[in-house]
C-alpha cells in the first residue's frame, strides 16, 4: 500500500512539474534564449496509447498526465469492467442498464483490436514505439539518438501495456522501436501512470 501511494504521489508531482518545465524551455527557445543547437532531438509530437487497460483509476491517472502535456490519449482493446456502485466513476460512459452494468473506458480514440490500431498508425504515417522490459528492447535514450541520426520527424504512437503483462506480442512485432526506461534500486517495473509521466518527461523536457 505504501509503495502504491508513493508511486501515485510521484506521478502526481511529475504531472504538475514536467509540463511547466517543458513550456518554460519552449518559451526560452521561441524568445531566442536557447539556440536550436541546444536541442539534440527533432520535435516530438506524441500520442500516448494504452493497451488492454482494465483499471479505471490507472486510466484516469494517465489521462491527467497526458492532458497536462496537452497530448492525445488513445486506447486499444480496452476491457469493460464491472461497475461497483451507483455512481458513474471518473466520468466513464455507462453501458447496459446504467445501474449495475458495465463501464467502458473511453479515450480520444478507441480501437477494438490491435490490428485496427496498426492500420490507423500506418494510415497517419506515424512511428510506432512500444514500451517493453526484455532483451529485445533498447533504452529510451538510444532510440532518441537514432531519431536524431535519421532526422525522423514522424509523430510517435507510444504504446504502454499493463504492468502485469505489458504490450501484446502483435503490437511488439509491429513496433519500429521497443524502449525501456532504465531504473535504479529494487523496482523492475512501475505503475503505468508513473511510467507515462517519467517517459514523457524524458522525451519532452530533457531532449
PDB file of C-alpha atoms in Angstrom:
ATOM      1  CA  UNK A   1       0.000   0.000   0.000  1.00  0.00           C
ATOM      2  CA  UNK A   2       2.853   2.377   0.884  1.00  0.00           C
ATOM      3  CA  UNK A   3       4.566   1.637  -2.448  1.00  0.00           C
ATOM      4  CA  UNK A   4       1.318   2.309  -4.326  1.00  0.00           C
ATOM      5  CA  UNK A   5       0.818   5.620  -2.519  1.00  0.00           C
ATOM      6  CA  UNK A   6       4.431   6.650  -3.199  1.00  0.00           C
ATOM      7  CA  UNK A   7       4.040   5.728  -6.880  1.00  0.00           C
ATOM      8  CA  UNK A   8       0.830   7.756  -7.180  1.00  0.00           C
ATOM      9  CA  UNK A   9       2.433  10.736  -5.435  1.00  0.00           C
ATOM     10  CA  UNK A  10       5.434  10.629  -7.784  1.00  0.00           C
ATOM     11  CA  UNK A  11       3.171  10.533 -10.836  1.00  0.00           C
ATOM     12  CA  UNK A  12       1.137  13.451  -9.495  1.00  0.00           C
ATOM     13  CA  UNK A  13       4.243  15.581  -8.822  1.00  0.00           C
ATOM     14  CA  UNK A  14       5.642  14.888 -12.292  1.00  0.00           C
ATOM     15  CA  UNK A  15       2.291  15.724 -13.870  1.00  0.00           C
ATOM     16  CA  UNK A  16       2.433  19.144 -12.200  1.00  0.00           C
ATOM     17  CA  UNK A  17       6.118  19.913 -12.700  1.00  0.00           C
ATOM     18  CA  UNK A  18       7.075  18.470 -16.089  1.00  0.00           C
ATOM     19  CA  UNK A  19       4.599  20.402 -18.309  1.00  0.00           C
ATOM     20  CA  UNK A  20       5.605  23.699 -16.636  1.00  0.00           C
ATOM     21  CA  UNK A  21       9.252  22.901 -17.270  1.00  0.00           C
ATOM     22  CA  UNK A  22       8.521  21.908 -20.878  1.00  0.00           C
ATOM     23  CA  UNK A  23       6.594  25.126 -21.591  1.00  0.00           C
ATOM     24  CA  UNK A  24       9.338  27.208 -19.947  1.00  0.00           C
ATOM     25  CA  UNK A  25      12.018  25.692 -22.221  1.00  0.00           C
ATOM     26  CA  UNK A  26       9.739  26.114 -25.240  1.00  0.00           C
ATOM     27  CA  UNK A  27       9.256  29.797 -24.365  1.00  0.00           C
ATOM     28  CA  UNK A  28      13.004  30.278 -23.965  1.00  0.00           C
ATOM     29  CA  UNK A  29      13.603  28.817 -27.407  1.00  0.00           C
ATOM     30  CA  UNK A  30      10.916  30.985 -29.017  1.00  0.00           C
ATOM     31  CA  UNK A  31      12.425  34.097 -27.425  1.00  0.00           C
ATOM     32  CA  UNK A  32      15.902  33.191 -28.668  1.00  0.00           C
ATOM     33  CA  UNK A  33      17.334  32.407 -25.233  1.00  0.00           C
ATOM     34  CA  UNK A  34      18.093  28.829 -26.302  1.00  0.00           C
ATOM     35  CA  UNK A  35      19.622  28.131 -29.706  1.00  0.00           C
ATOM     36  CA  UNK A  36      18.488  25.215 -31.906  1.00  0.00           C
ATOM     37  CA  UNK A  37      21.862  23.570 -31.243  1.00  0.00           C
ATOM     38  CA  UNK A  38      20.821  23.107 -27.607  1.00  0.00           C
ATOM     39  CA  UNK A  39      18.077  20.738 -28.758  1.00  0.00           C
ATOM     40  CA  UNK A  40      19.538  17.465 -29.983  1.00  0.00           C
ATOM     41  CA  UNK A  41      16.272  15.689 -30.736  1.00  0.00           C
ATOM     42  CA  UNK A  42      13.833  16.670 -33.525  1.00  0.00           C
ATOM     43  CA  UNK A  43      10.499  17.983 -32.210  1.00  0.00           C
ATOM     44  CA  UNK A  44       8.391  15.142 -30.808  1.00  0.00           C
ATOM     45  CA  UNK A  45       4.665  15.007 -31.451  1.00  0.00           C
ATOM     46  CA  UNK A  46       3.403  12.100 -29.378  1.00  0.00           C
ATOM     47  CA  UNK A  47       0.195  10.162 -28.947  1.00  0.00           C
ATOM     48  CA  UNK A  48       0.054   8.103 -25.756  1.00  0.00           C
ATOM     49  CA  UNK A  49      -1.578   4.714 -26.295  1.00  0.00           C
ATOM     50  CA  UNK A  50      -2.877   2.416 -23.554  1.00  0.00           C
ATOM     51  CA  UNK A  51      -3.427  -1.225 -24.461  1.00  0.00           C
ATOM     52  CA  UNK A  52      -5.802  -3.526 -22.556  1.00  0.00           C
ATOM     53  CA  UNK A  53      -6.334  -1.094 -19.704  1.00  0.00           C
ATOM     54  CA  UNK A  54      -8.633  -2.656 -17.106  1.00  0.00           C
ATOM     55  CA  UNK A  55      -8.270  -0.322 -14.130  1.00  0.00           C
ATOM     56  CA  UNK A  56     -10.270   2.934 -14.330  1.00  0.00           C
ATOM     57  CA  UNK A  57      -8.047   4.547 -11.692  1.00  0.00           C
ATOM     58  CA  UNK A  58      -4.940   3.871 -13.785  1.00  0.00           C
ATOM     59  CA  UNK A  59      -6.705   5.120 -16.892  1.00  0.00           C
ATOM     60  CA  UNK A  60      -7.763   8.394 -15.301  1.00  0.00           C
ATOM     61  CA  UNK A  61      -4.304   8.941 -13.788  1.00  0.00           C
ATOM     62  CA  UNK A  62      -2.769   8.524 -17.250  1.00  0.00           C
ATOM     63  CA  UNK A  63      -5.411  10.800 -18.765  1.00  0.00           C
ATOM     64  CA  UNK A  64      -4.495  13.590 -16.319  1.00  0.00           C
ATOM     65  CA  UNK A  65      -0.774  13.267 -17.118  1.00  0.00           C
ATOM     66  CA  UNK A  66      -1.459  13.275 -20.876  1.00  0.00           C
ATOM     67  CA  UNK A  67      -3.766  16.288 -20.625  1.00  0.00           C
ATOM     68  CA  UNK A  68      -1.111  18.150 -18.607  1.00  0.00           C
ATOM     69  CA  UNK A  69       1.276  17.710 -21.540  1.00  0.00           C
ATOM     70  CA  UNK A  70      -1.508  18.708 -23.967  1.00  0.00           C
ATOM     71  CA  UNK A  71      -1.297  15.386 -25.830  1.00  0.00           C
ATOM     72  CA  UNK A  72      -3.817  12.852 -27.120  1.00  0.00           C
ATOM     73  CA  UNK A  73      -4.680   9.574 -25.395  1.00  0.00           C
ATOM     74  CA  UNK A  74      -5.693   6.540 -27.449  1.00  0.00           C
ATOM     75  CA  UNK A  75      -6.964   3.200 -26.185  1.00  0.00           C
ATOM     76  CA  UNK A  76      -6.531  -0.249 -27.730  1.00  0.00           C
ATOM     77  CA  UNK A  77      -8.575  -3.286 -26.740  1.00  0.00           C
ATOM     78  CA  UNK A  78      -9.855  -1.669 -23.542  1.00  0.00           C
ATOM     79  CA  UNK A  79     -11.710  -4.072 -21.284  1.00  0.00           C
ATOM     80  CA  UNK A  80     -15.082  -3.165 -19.778  1.00  0.00           C
ATOM     81  CA  UNK A  81     -15.177  -3.552 -16.016  1.00  0.00           C
ATOM     82  CA  UNK A  82     -17.951  -4.203 -13.569  1.00  0.00           C
ATOM     83  CA  UNK A  83     -19.468  -1.084 -12.080  1.00  0.00           C
ATOM     84  CA  UNK A  84     -19.162  -1.301  -8.280  1.00  0.00           C
ATOM     85  CA  UNK A  85     -21.545   1.426  -7.146  1.00  0.00           C
ATOM     86  CA  UNK A  86     -24.478   3.532  -8.273  1.00  0.00           C
ATOM     87  CA  UNK A  87     -22.135   6.404  -9.054  1.00  0.00           C
ATOM     88  CA  UNK A  88     -20.652   6.845 -12.531  1.00  0.00           C
ATOM     89  CA  UNK A  89     -16.910   6.519 -11.680  1.00  0.00           C
ATOM     90  CA  UNK A  90     -14.470   9.008 -13.203  1.00  0.00           C
ATOM     91  CA  UNK A  91     -16.973  10.240 -15.793  1.00  0.00           C
ATOM     92  CA  UNK A  92     -16.805   6.999 -17.776  1.00  0.00           C
ATOM     93  CA  UNK A  93     -19.644   6.146 -20.122  1.00  0.00           C
ATOM     94  CA  UNK A  94     -22.170   3.731 -18.646  1.00  0.00           C
ATOM     95  CA  UNK A  95     -23.114   0.604 -20.545  1.00  0.00           C
ATOM     96  CA  UNK A  96     -26.129  -1.623 -20.060  1.00  0.00           C
ATOM     97  CA  UNK A  97     -28.847  -0.549 -17.643  1.00  0.00           C
ATOM     98  CA  UNK A  98     -26.770   2.248 -16.078  1.00  0.00           C
ATOM     99  CA  UNK A  99     -27.288   0.845 -12.589  1.00  0.00           C
ATOM    100  CA  UNK A 100     -25.247  -2.300 -12.281  1.00  0.00           C
ATOM    101  CA  UNK A 101     -23.960  -2.614 -15.829  1.00  0.00           C
ATOM    102  CA  UNK A 102     -20.519  -2.469 -17.385  1.00  0.00           C
ATOM    103  CA  UNK A 103     -18.412   0.663 -17.730  1.00  0.00           C
ATOM    104  CA  UNK A 104     -16.456   1.232 -20.946  1.00  0.00           C
ATOM    105  CA  UNK A 105     -13.185   3.154 -20.846  1.00  0.00           C
ATOM    106  CA  UNK A 106     -13.238   5.958 -23.430  1.00  0.00           C
ATOM    107  CA  UNK A 107     -10.177   7.788 -24.788  1.00  0.00           C
ATOM    108  CA  UNK A 108      -9.705  10.393 -27.554  1.00  0.00           C
ATOM    109  CA  UNK A 109      -9.626   7.462 -29.999  1.00  0.00           C
ATOM    110  CA  UNK A 110     -10.635   3.893 -29.242  1.00  0.00           C
ATOM    111  CA  UNK A 111      -9.627   0.783 -31.185  1.00  0.00           C
ATOM    112  CA  UNK A 112     -11.307  -2.545 -30.570  1.00  0.00           C
ATOM    113  CA  UNK A 113      -8.362  -4.600 -31.876  1.00  0.00           C
ATOM    114  CA  UNK A 114      -4.580  -4.150 -32.193  1.00  0.00           C
ATOM    115  CA  UNK A 115      -4.890  -4.600 -35.968  1.00  0.00           C
ATOM    116  CA  UNK A 116      -7.258  -1.657 -36.375  1.00  0.00           C
ATOM    117  CA  UNK A 117      -4.834   0.479 -34.359  1.00  0.00           C
ATOM    118  CA  UNK A 118      -1.850  -0.612 -36.507  1.00  0.00           C
ATOM    119  CA  UNK A 119      -3.784   0.275 -39.654  1.00  0.00           C
ATOM    120  CA  UNK A 120      -4.534   3.752 -38.271  1.00  0.00           C
ATOM    121  CA  UNK A 121      -0.863   4.296 -37.407  1.00  0.00           C
ATOM    122  CA  UNK A 122       0.151   3.317 -40.943  1.00  0.00           C
ATOM    123  CA  UNK A 123      -2.563   5.485 -42.464  1.00  0.00           C
ATOM    124  CA  UNK A 124      -1.373   8.500 -40.440  1.00  0.00           C
ATOM    125  CA  UNK A 125       2.284   7.857 -41.302  1.00  0.00           C
ATOM    126  CA  UNK A 126       3.261   7.604 -37.638  1.00  0.00           C
ATOM    127  CA  UNK A 127       6.164   5.839 -35.951  1.00  0.00           C
ATOM    128  CA  UNK A 128       5.078   3.033 -33.630  1.00  0.00           C
ATOM    129  CA  UNK A 129       7.052   2.749 -30.385  1.00  0.00           C
ATOM    130  CA  UNK A 130       6.241   0.244 -27.641  1.00  0.00           C
ATOM    131  CA  UNK A 131       7.456   0.056 -24.053  1.00  0.00           C
ATOM    132  CA  UNK A 132       8.893  -3.308 -23.060  1.00  0.00           C
ATOM    133  CA  UNK A 133      11.153  -4.948 -20.498  1.00  0.00           C
ATOM    134  CA  UNK A 134      13.102  -7.567 -22.480  1.00  0.00           C
ATOM    135  CA  UNK A 135      16.430  -8.249 -24.150  1.00  0.00           C
ATOM    136  CA  UNK A 136      14.998  -7.007 -27.466  1.00  0.00           C
ATOM    137  CA  UNK A 137      14.212  -3.552 -26.068  1.00  0.00           C
ATOM    138  CA  UNK A 138      16.707  -0.682 -26.006  1.00  0.00           C
ATOM    139  CA  UNK A 139      16.971   2.293 -23.696  1.00  0.00           C
ATOM    140  CA  UNK A 140      14.829   5.319 -24.417  1.00  0.00           C
ATOM    141  CA  UNK A 141      17.935   7.479 -24.898  1.00  0.00           C
ATOM    142  CA  UNK A 142      19.278   5.102 -27.576  1.00  0.00           C
ATOM    143  CA  UNK A 143      16.012   5.270 -29.512  1.00  0.00           C
ATOM    144  CA  UNK A 144      16.039   9.059 -29.283  1.00  0.00           C
ATOM    145  CA  UNK A 145      19.607   9.108 -30.591  1.00  0.00           C
ATOM    146  CA  UNK A 146      18.518   7.044 -33.598  1.00  0.00           C
ATOM    147  CA  UNK A 147      15.722   9.535 -34.152  1.00  0.00           C
ATOM    148  CA  UNK A 148      18.329  12.296 -34.274  1.00  0.00           C
ATOM    149  CA  UNK A 149      20.670  10.420 -36.607  1.00  0.00           C
ATOM    150  CA  UNK A 150      17.905   9.669 -39.106  1.00  0.00           C
ATOM    151  CA  UNK A 151      16.237  13.081 -38.640  1.00  0.00           C
ATOM    152  CA  UNK A 152      12.962  11.245 -38.072  1.00  0.00           C
ATOM    153  CA  UNK A 153      10.173  13.795 -37.534  1.00  0.00           C
ATOM    154  CA  UNK A 154       7.206  11.457 -37.658  1.00  0.00           C
ATOM    155  CA  UNK A 155       4.552  11.610 -34.970  1.00  0.00           C
ATOM    156  CA  UNK A 156       5.130   8.877 -32.383  1.00  0.00           C
ATOM    157  CA  UNK A 157       2.427   6.484 -31.217  1.00  0.00           C
ATOM    158  CA  UNK A 158       3.889   5.413 -27.859  1.00  0.00           C
ATOM    159  CA  UNK A 159       2.229   2.251 -26.519  1.00  0.00           C
ATOM    160  CA  UNK A 160       2.057   1.300 -22.851  1.00  0.00           C
ATOM    161  CA  UNK A 161       0.759  -2.043 -21.634  1.00  0.00           C
ATOM    162  CA  UNK A 162      -0.372  -3.247 -18.253  1.00  0.00           C
ATOM    163  CA  UNK A 163       2.273  -3.676 -15.563  1.00  0.00           C
ATOM    164  CA  UNK A 164       1.344  -7.332 -15.160  1.00  0.00           C
ATOM    165  CA  UNK A 165       1.829  -8.481 -18.780  1.00  0.00           C
ATOM    166  CA  UNK A 166       2.959  -5.496 -20.845  1.00  0.00           C
ATOM    167  CA  UNK A 167       2.264  -4.763 -24.505  1.00  0.00           C
ATOM    168  CA  UNK A 168       0.811  -7.565 -26.645  1.00  0.00           C
ATOM    169  CA  UNK A 169       3.043  -9.554 -28.987  1.00  0.00           C
ATOM    170  CA  UNK A 170       1.142  -8.274 -32.010  1.00  0.00           C
ATOM    171  CA  UNK A 171       1.972  -4.643 -31.241  1.00  0.00           C
ATOM    172  CA  UNK A 172       5.544  -5.504 -30.223  1.00  0.00           C
ATOM    173  CA  UNK A 173       6.124  -7.152 -33.598  1.00  0.00           C
ATOM    174  CA  UNK A 174       4.680  -4.120 -35.412  1.00  0.00           C
ATOM    175  CA  UNK A 175       6.736  -1.585 -33.406  1.00  0.00           C
ATOM    176  CA  UNK A 176       9.723   0.128 -35.022  1.00  0.00           C
ATOM    177  CA  UNK A 177      11.195   0.815 -31.578  1.00  0.00           C
ATOM    178  CA  UNK A 178      10.907  -1.141 -28.326  1.00  0.00           C
ATOM    179  CA  UNK A 179      12.001   1.083 -25.476  1.00  0.00           C
ATOM    180  CA  UNK A 180      12.509   0.911 -21.741  1.00  0.00           C
ATOM    181  CA  UNK A 181      13.384   3.462 -19.092  1.00  0.00           C
ATOM    182  CA  UNK A 182      16.414   2.370 -17.007  1.00  0.00           C
ATOM    183  CA  UNK A 183      15.522   2.014 -13.329  1.00  0.00           C
ATOM    184  CA  UNK A 184      17.736   2.005 -10.274  1.00  0.00           C
ATOM    185  CA  UNK A 185      17.067   0.279  -6.988  1.00  0.00           C
ATOM    186  CA  UNK A 186      14.908  -2.776  -6.443  1.00  0.00           C
ATOM    187  CA  UNK A 187      11.971  -1.988  -8.744  1.00  0.00           C
ATOM    188  CA  UNK A 188      11.913  -3.607 -12.191  1.00  0.00           C
ATOM    189  CA  UNK A 189       8.583  -2.098 -13.271  1.00  0.00           C
ATOM    190  CA  UNK A 190       6.351   0.870 -12.461  1.00  0.00           C
ATOM    191  CA  UNK A 191       2.666   1.633 -12.373  1.00  0.00           C
ATOM    192  CA  UNK A 192       1.536   2.645 -15.865  1.00  0.00           C
ATOM    193  CA  UNK A 193       0.669   6.240 -14.917  1.00  0.00           C
ATOM    194  CA  UNK A 194       4.096   6.736 -13.327  1.00  0.00           C
ATOM    195  CA  UNK A 195       5.772   5.216 -16.404  1.00  0.00           C
ATOM    196  CA  UNK A 196       3.860   7.556 -18.715  1.00  0.00           C
ATOM    197  CA  UNK A 197       4.828  10.623 -16.653  1.00  0.00           C
ATOM    198  CA  UNK A 198       8.532   9.687 -16.466  1.00  0.00           C
ATOM    199  CA  UNK A 199       8.897   8.791 -20.143  1.00  0.00           C
ATOM    200  CA  UNK A 200       7.058  11.904 -21.355  1.00  0.00           C
ATOM    201  CA  UNK A 201       9.243  13.996 -19.077  1.00  0.00           C
ATOM    202  CA  UNK A 202      12.381  12.377 -20.541  1.00  0.00           C
ATOM    203  CA  UNK A 203      11.251  12.912 -24.148  1.00  0.00           C
ATOM    204  CA  UNK A 204       9.650  16.336 -23.958  1.00  0.00           C
ATOM    205  CA  UNK A 205      11.612  18.058 -21.200  1.00  0.00           C
ATOM    206  CA  UNK A 206      15.117  16.635 -21.286  1.00  0.00           C
ATOM    207  CA  UNK A 207      15.740  16.353 -25.026  1.00  0.00           C
TER     208      UNK A 207
END
